[in-house]
């Protein structure tokens, strides 16, 4: 049996929560390795809906859940999420949740800076300059990590070190706040608020790299859970309209403290169409009735923000690119049932830019905004695919659609999801079996 990394192959919101929940039954441990509470995973279990942001999806199944060092953690948001799950009857404690001692913290000042920057961008460009962040402070927290001034989990156990680090942090942030006209942060108040959290947070904290090494030695199966999607990767996504971390499977090792050989199979999640939240290029976006219908049928609203998602046809160019840069071995195709009833379905197979045909998304911002999709049209199906649990249950044209996507993205479909219910899943290849 191998360890598996689950990552998004589009712009996030692909349905990773359900797939991770489905796979967690076969895993012993589930690890979050990047992102923050801007991630949103929705699980539907026995008719009950669970919405997670920071906690690994395996927590609902009672699996050992680990938040790795690659995650930026808002401790207030984390404690609130823990209490919310406990109120729903899900046990969450130090026995089944562990947090990396070197994970950086998101502080209130990070969210305030995040929102101030978005407002300033909007005002400077007449309402069009927003990047589209959630305003939760994830980007500024990663900035502080890279600049070596972050407050980390381990600092909560060392008052002298915490006081010194808060002072160093505020040398930078209070100067920024003065520039934005925001009141400065009092170092004593920030220190005391963090120390007040310490007794509630520290019982979860440990060097998780050591635990993961022990688990590997014992032959335990590990599921690495990514947040966001490949096209939001800070290096390989539609920069600058991206998140502030690496979202590809390679980050699973760095973001949890294991070697690169730990991940044996990479499962990429993608919808049978395409969605995006926030600003940025979206070549196949539909501004017509079809786009509205996709959003309505797919209930396309952000788990964290509630913002409506932009919708469009499946972009095989983007997913093929995600497969290559992310080392994806197989795909989990979700929301096939949303396409039920369409007479004709379009798939983007290439881009046109200034009369030139491209088979990749260029890195340049201007070029990304100008590419035009080149479509191939396929026959739709009248019958319902919702709830199908084998290929024999699918309409012939739905099977043809799936097979054509496999050809275009140069990657096989390992799992096929036909509704939010975890049991409505067609298993073609078990990722843990490699």
Coordinates of C-alpha atoms in Angstrom, one line a residue, residues 22-368:
X22 CA -14.1 8.8 0.9
X23 CA -10.4 7.9 0.9
X24 CA -9.9 8.4 4.6
X25 CA -11.7 5.1 5.2
X26 CA -8.6 3.5 3.7
X27 CA -6.1 5.7 5.4
X28 CA -4.8 5.8 9.0
X29 CA -3.7 9.4 9.1
X30 CA -4.8 12.6 7.2
X31 CA -2.4 15.5 6.9
X32 CA -3.0 19.2 5.9
X33 CA 0.2 20.5 4.4
X34 CA -0.5 24.1 3.1
X35 CA -2.9 27.0 3.1
X36 CA -4.9 28.4 6.0
X37 CA -8.5 28.9 7.0
X38 CA -9.2 30.3 3.5
X39 CA -9.7 26.6 2.4
X40 CA -13.2 25.3 2.5
X41 CA -14.1 21.6 2.5
X42 CA -17.7 20.4 2.6
X43 CA -18.5 16.9 3.7
X44 CA -21.9 15.3 3.6
X45 CA -22.1 12.2 5.9
X46 CA -25.4 10.4 6.5
X47 CA -27.3 13.5 5.3
X48 CA -25.4 15.8 7.7
X49 CA -23.2 18.6 6.3
X50 CA -19.8 19.4 7.9
X51 CA -17.9 22.5 6.7
X52 CA -14.2 22.5 7.5
X53 CA -11.5 25.1 6.9
X54 CA -8.4 24.3 8.9
X55 CA -9.1 20.8 10.3
X56 CA -8.1 17.9 8.0
X57 CA -11.2 16.2 6.6
X58 CA -10.3 12.9 8.3
X59 CA -11.2 14.4 11.7
X60 CA -14.9 13.7 11.1
X61 CA -14.1 10.0 10.6
X62 CA -12.1 9.8 13.8
X63 CA -8.8 9.5 11.9
X64 CA -5.5 10.9 13.3
X65 CA -5.4 14.4 11.8
X66 CA -2.3 16.5 11.5
X67 CA -1.8 20.1 10.6
X68 CA 1.6 20.4 9.1
X69 CA 4.2 23.2 9.3
X70 CA 3.2 24.3 5.8
X71 CA -0.1 25.5 7.1
X72 CA -0.6 29.0 8.5
X73 CA -2.9 28.7 11.5
X74 CA -5.3 31.3 12.9
X75 CA -5.5 30.0 16.4
X76 CA -8.8 31.7 17.1
X77 CA -10.4 30.3 13.9
X78 CA -9.0 26.9 14.8
X79 CA -10.5 26.8 18.3
X80 CA -13.8 28.1 17.0
X81 CA -13.8 25.3 14.3
X82 CA -13.0 22.7 17.0
X83 CA -15.9 23.8 19.2
X84 CA -18.2 23.9 16.2
X85 CA -17.4 20.2 15.4
X86 CA -17.6 19.2 19.0
X87 CA -21.1 20.7 19.2
X88 CA -22.0 18.5 16.2
X89 CA -20.9 15.4 18.1
X90 CA -17.4 15.0 16.5
X91 CA -14.7 14.4 19.2
X92 CA -11.7 16.6 18.7
X93 CA -8.8 16.4 21.2
X94 CA -5.0 16.0 21.5
X95 CA -5.5 12.2 20.9
X96 CA -6.7 12.7 17.3
X97 CA -5.5 16.2 16.3
X98 CA -1.8 17.2 16.2
X99 CA -0.3 20.5 15.1
X100 CA 3.3 21.1 14.0
X101 CA 5.2 23.1 16.5
X102 CA 6.8 25.1 13.7
X103 CA 3.5 26.1 12.1
X104 CA 3.3 30.0 11.7
X105 CA 0.4 31.8 13.3
X106 CA -2.1 34.1 11.6
X107 CA -2.8 37.1 13.9
X108 CA -5.6 39.7 13.7
X109 CA -3.1 42.2 12.3
X110 CA -2.6 40.0 9.3
X111 CA -6.3 40.0 8.4
X112 CA -6.5 43.8 8.9
X113 CA -3.5 44.3 6.6
X114 CA -5.0 41.9 4.0
X115 CA -8.2 43.9 3.9
X116 CA -6.5 47.3 3.9
X117 CA -4.4 46.3 0.9
X118 CA -7.5 45.1 -1.0
X119 CA -9.3 48.3 -0.3
X120 CA -6.3 50.4 -1.4
X121 CA -6.0 48.4 -4.6
X122 CA -9.7 48.9 -5.3
X123 CA -9.5 52.6 -4.7
X124 CA -6.4 53.1 -6.7
X125 CA -7.8 51.4 -9.8
X126 CA -11.4 52.5 -9.7
X127 CA -12.8 49.3 -8.2
X128 CA -11.0 46.8 -10.5
X129 CA -7.7 46.2 -8.7
X130 CA -8.7 43.6 -6.2
X131 CA -6.8 40.3 -6.2
X132 CA -9.8 38.6 -4.6
X133 CA -8.3 37.3 -1.3
X134 CA -10.6 36.1 1.4
X135 CA -9.2 38.8 3.7
X136 CA -8.3 36.3 6.3
X137 CA -4.6 37.3 6.5
X138 CA -3.2 34.2 4.9
X139 CA -0.9 36.1 2.5
X140 CA 0.6 38.5 5.0
X141 CA 1.2 35.5 7.4
X142 CA 3.2 33.7 4.7
X143 CA 5.1 37.0 4.0
X144 CA 6.1 37.1 7.7
X145 CA 7.2 33.5 7.6
X146 CA 9.5 34.1 4.6
X147 CA 10.8 37.3 6.2
X148 CA 11.7 35.3 9.3
X149 CA 9.6 37.3 11.7
X150 CA 6.6 35.0 12.1
X151 CA 5.2 33.9 15.5
X152 CA 5.0 30.1 15.5
X153 CA 3.2 27.6 17.6
X154 CA 6.3 26.8 19.7
X155 CA 6.6 30.4 20.7
X156 CA 3.4 30.2 22.8
X157 CA 5.4 28.1 25.3
X158 CA 8.2 30.6 25.7
X159 CA 7.1 34.0 27.1
X160 CA 10.5 35.8 26.8
X161 CA 10.9 34.6 23.2
X162 CA 7.3 35.5 22.4
X163 CA 7.7 39.1 23.7
X164 CA 10.9 39.6 21.7
X165 CA 9.3 38.2 18.5
X166 CA 6.2 40.3 18.9
X167 CA 8.4 43.4 19.2
X168 CA 10.3 42.4 16.1
X169 CA 7.1 41.7 14.2
X170 CA 5.5 45.1 15.1
X171 CA 8.6 47.0 14.0
X172 CA 7.4 46.0 10.5
X173 CA 3.6 45.9 10.9
X174 CA 3.1 49.2 12.8
X175 CA 5.1 51.0 10.1
X176 CA 2.7 49.5 7.5
X177 CA -0.3 50.4 9.6
X178 CA 0.7 54.0 9.9
X179 CA 0.9 54.1 6.1
X180 CA -2.6 52.7 5.8
X181 CA -4.0 54.9 8.5
X182 CA -4.7 51.9 10.8
X183 CA -4.1 52.3 14.6
X184 CA -0.9 50.7 15.7
X185 CA -0.9 47.4 17.6
X186 CA 0.2 47.4 21.3
X187 CA 2.9 44.8 21.8
X188 CA 1.8 44.0 25.4
X189 CA -1.9 43.5 24.4
X190 CA -0.9 41.2 21.5
X191 CA 1.5 39.2 23.7
X192 CA -1.1 38.7 26.4
X193 CA -3.8 37.7 24.0
X194 CA -1.5 35.0 22.6
X195 CA -0.5 33.8 26.1
X196 CA -4.2 33.5 27.0
X197 CA -4.6 31.1 24.0
X198 CA -1.6 29.0 24.9
X199 CA -3.2 26.6 27.4
X200 CA -5.9 25.7 24.9
X201 CA -3.6 25.3 21.9
X202 CA -0.3 23.8 23.3
X203 CA -1.8 20.4 24.2
X204 CA -2.2 19.8 20.4
X205 CA 1.4 20.9 19.5
X206 CA 4.3 18.6 18.8
X207 CA 7.1 18.0 16.3
X208 CA 4.8 16.2 13.8
X209 CA 7.7 15.3 11.5
X210 CA 8.8 12.8 14.2
X211 CA 5.3 11.4 14.5
X212 CA 5.0 11.0 10.7
X213 CA 8.4 9.2 10.6
X214 CA 7.2 6.8 13.3
X215 CA 3.9 6.2 11.4
X216 CA 5.8 5.5 8.2
X217 CA 8.1 3.1 10.0
X218 CA 5.0 1.3 11.3
X219 CA 3.5 1.0 7.8
X220 CA 0.6 3.3 8.4
X221 CA -1.2 4.7 5.3
X222 CA -1.0 8.5 5.1
X223 CA -3.3 10.7 3.2
X224 CA -2.0 14.2 2.4
X225 CA -4.8 16.8 1.9
X226 CA -4.1 19.9 -0.2
X227 CA -6.1 23.1 -0.1
X228 CA -7.0 25.3 -3.1
X229 CA -5.9 24.1 -6.6
X230 CA -2.9 23.9 -9.0
X231 CA -3.9 27.1 -10.8
X232 CA -3.7 29.0 -7.5
X233 CA -0.1 27.8 -6.8
X234 CA 2.1 30.8 -6.0
X235 CA 4.7 29.7 -8.6
X236 CA 2.7 27.9 -11.3
X237 CA -0.8 29.5 -11.1
X238 CA -2.4 32.5 -12.7
X239 CA 0.0 34.9 -10.8
X240 CA -0.7 37.3 -9.1
X241 CA -4.3 36.0 -8.8
X242 CA -3.1 33.1 -6.7
X243 CA -2.9 32.0 -3.1
X244 CA 0.3 32.6 -1.1
X245 CA 1.6 29.0 -0.9
X246 CA 2.5 26.1 -3.1
X247 CA -0.5 24.0 -3.7
X248 CA 1.0 21.2 -5.7
X249 CA 1.7 17.7 -4.3
X250 CA 5.5 18.4 -4.0
X251 CA 4.6 20.7 -1.1
X252 CA 3.1 17.7 0.8
X253 CA 6.7 16.7 1.8
X254 CA 7.9 20.2 2.7
X255 CA 4.7 21.2 4.4
X256 CA 4.7 18.2 6.8
X257 CA 8.3 17.3 7.3
X258 CA 8.7 14.1 5.3
X259 CA 10.9 13.0 2.4
X260 CA 9.8 13.4 -1.2
X261 CA 9.5 9.6 -1.5
X262 CA 6.8 9.5 1.1
X263 CA 4.1 10.4 -1.5
X264 CA 3.5 7.4 -3.7
X265 CA 0.4 8.4 -5.6
X266 CA -0.9 11.8 -6.5
X267 CA -4.7 12.1 -7.0
X268 CA -5.9 15.3 -8.8
X269 CA -9.4 16.5 -8.2
X270 CA -11.3 18.3 -11.0
X271 CA -14.9 19.1 -11.8
X272 CA -16.6 18.0 -15.0
X273 CA -16.7 21.7 -15.8
X274 CA -14.7 24.6 -14.5
X275 CA -15.2 27.2 -11.7
X276 CA -13.3 30.0 -10.1
X277 CA -13.8 32.3 -7.1
X278 CA -12.4 35.8 -7.1
X279 CA -10.6 37.8 -9.8
X280 CA -8.1 36.6 -12.4
X281 CA -8.1 35.0 -15.9
X282 CA -10.7 32.4 -16.7
X283 CA -10.6 31.5 -20.5
X284 CA -13.7 29.3 -20.6
X285 CA -15.9 31.5 -18.3
X286 CA -19.5 31.7 -19.4
X287 CA -21.5 34.9 -18.9
X288 CA -24.7 33.5 -20.4
X289 CA -27.6 31.3 -19.3
X290 CA -25.4 28.2 -19.5
X291 CA -23.0 29.7 -17.0
X292 CA -25.8 30.6 -14.7
X293 CA -27.3 27.1 -15.0
X294 CA -24.0 25.4 -14.1
X295 CA -23.7 27.6 -11.0
X296 CA -27.3 26.9 -10.0
X297 CA -27.2 23.2 -10.5
X298 CA -23.7 22.8 -8.9
X299 CA -24.6 25.1 -6.0
X300 CA -21.5 27.1 -6.7
X301 CA -20.9 29.2 -3.7
X302 CA -17.6 29.4 -1.7
X303 CA -17.6 27.3 1.5
X304 CA -15.6 30.0 3.4
X305 CA -16.7 33.2 1.7
X306 CA -20.2 32.4 0.4
X307 CA -19.2 34.2 -2.8
X308 CA -20.8 32.9 -6.0
X309 CA -18.3 31.0 -8.2
X310 CA -17.7 31.9 -11.8
X311 CA -18.6 29.0 -14.1
X312 CA -17.5 27.7 -17.5
X313 CA -16.9 24.7 -19.7
X314 CA -14.2 22.1 -18.9
X315 CA -10.7 23.5 -19.7
X316 CA -8.6 20.5 -20.8
X317 CA -5.5 22.8 -21.4
X318 CA -5.5 23.8 -17.7
X319 CA -6.0 20.4 -16.3
X320 CA -3.4 18.9 -18.6
X321 CA -1.0 21.5 -17.4
X322 CA -1.9 20.7 -13.8
X323 CA -1.2 17.0 -14.5
X324 CA 2.3 17.8 -15.8
X325 CA 3.4 20.3 -13.2
X326 CA 1.8 18.5 -10.3
X327 CA 2.9 14.9 -11.1
X328 CA -0.7 13.8 -11.0
X329 CA -1.1 10.0 -11.5
X330 CA -4.9 9.9 -11.7
X331 CA -7.9 12.1 -11.5
X332 CA -11.1 12.2 -9.4
X333 CA -13.8 13.7 -11.6
X334 CA -16.6 15.3 -9.6
X335 CA -20.0 16.8 -10.3
X336 CA -20.6 14.9 -13.6
X337 CA -24.3 15.0 -12.7
X338 CA -24.4 18.8 -13.1
X339 CA -24.0 18.3 -16.9
X340 CA -27.1 16.0 -17.1
X341 CA -29.6 17.3 -19.7
X342 CA -27.3 19.4 -21.8
X343 CA -27.8 18.6 -25.5
X344 CA -24.2 19.7 -26.4
X345 CA -21.2 20.0 -24.1
X346 CA -18.1 22.0 -25.0
X347 CA -14.5 21.2 -23.9
X348 CA -11.6 23.6 -24.4
X349 CA -8.8 21.8 -26.2
X350 CA -6.4 24.7 -26.9
X351 CA -6.1 28.5 -26.8
X352 CA -5.9 31.1 -29.5
X353 CA -3.7 34.1 -28.9
X354 CA -3.1 36.6 -31.7
X355 CA -3.7 34.0 -34.4
X356 CA -1.4 31.5 -32.7
X357 CA -2.6 28.2 -31.2
X358 CA -1.3 27.4 -27.8
X359 CA -1.5 24.2 -25.8
X360 CA -0.6 25.7 -22.5
X361 CA -1.5 28.7 -20.4
X362 CA 1.3 31.3 -20.7
X363 CA 2.7 32.8 -17.6
X364 CA 2.3 36.5 -18.6
X365 CA -0.6 38.4 -17.1
X366 CA -1.6 40.1 -20.3
X367 CA -1.4 36.9 -22.4
X368 CA -3.5 35.0 -19.8

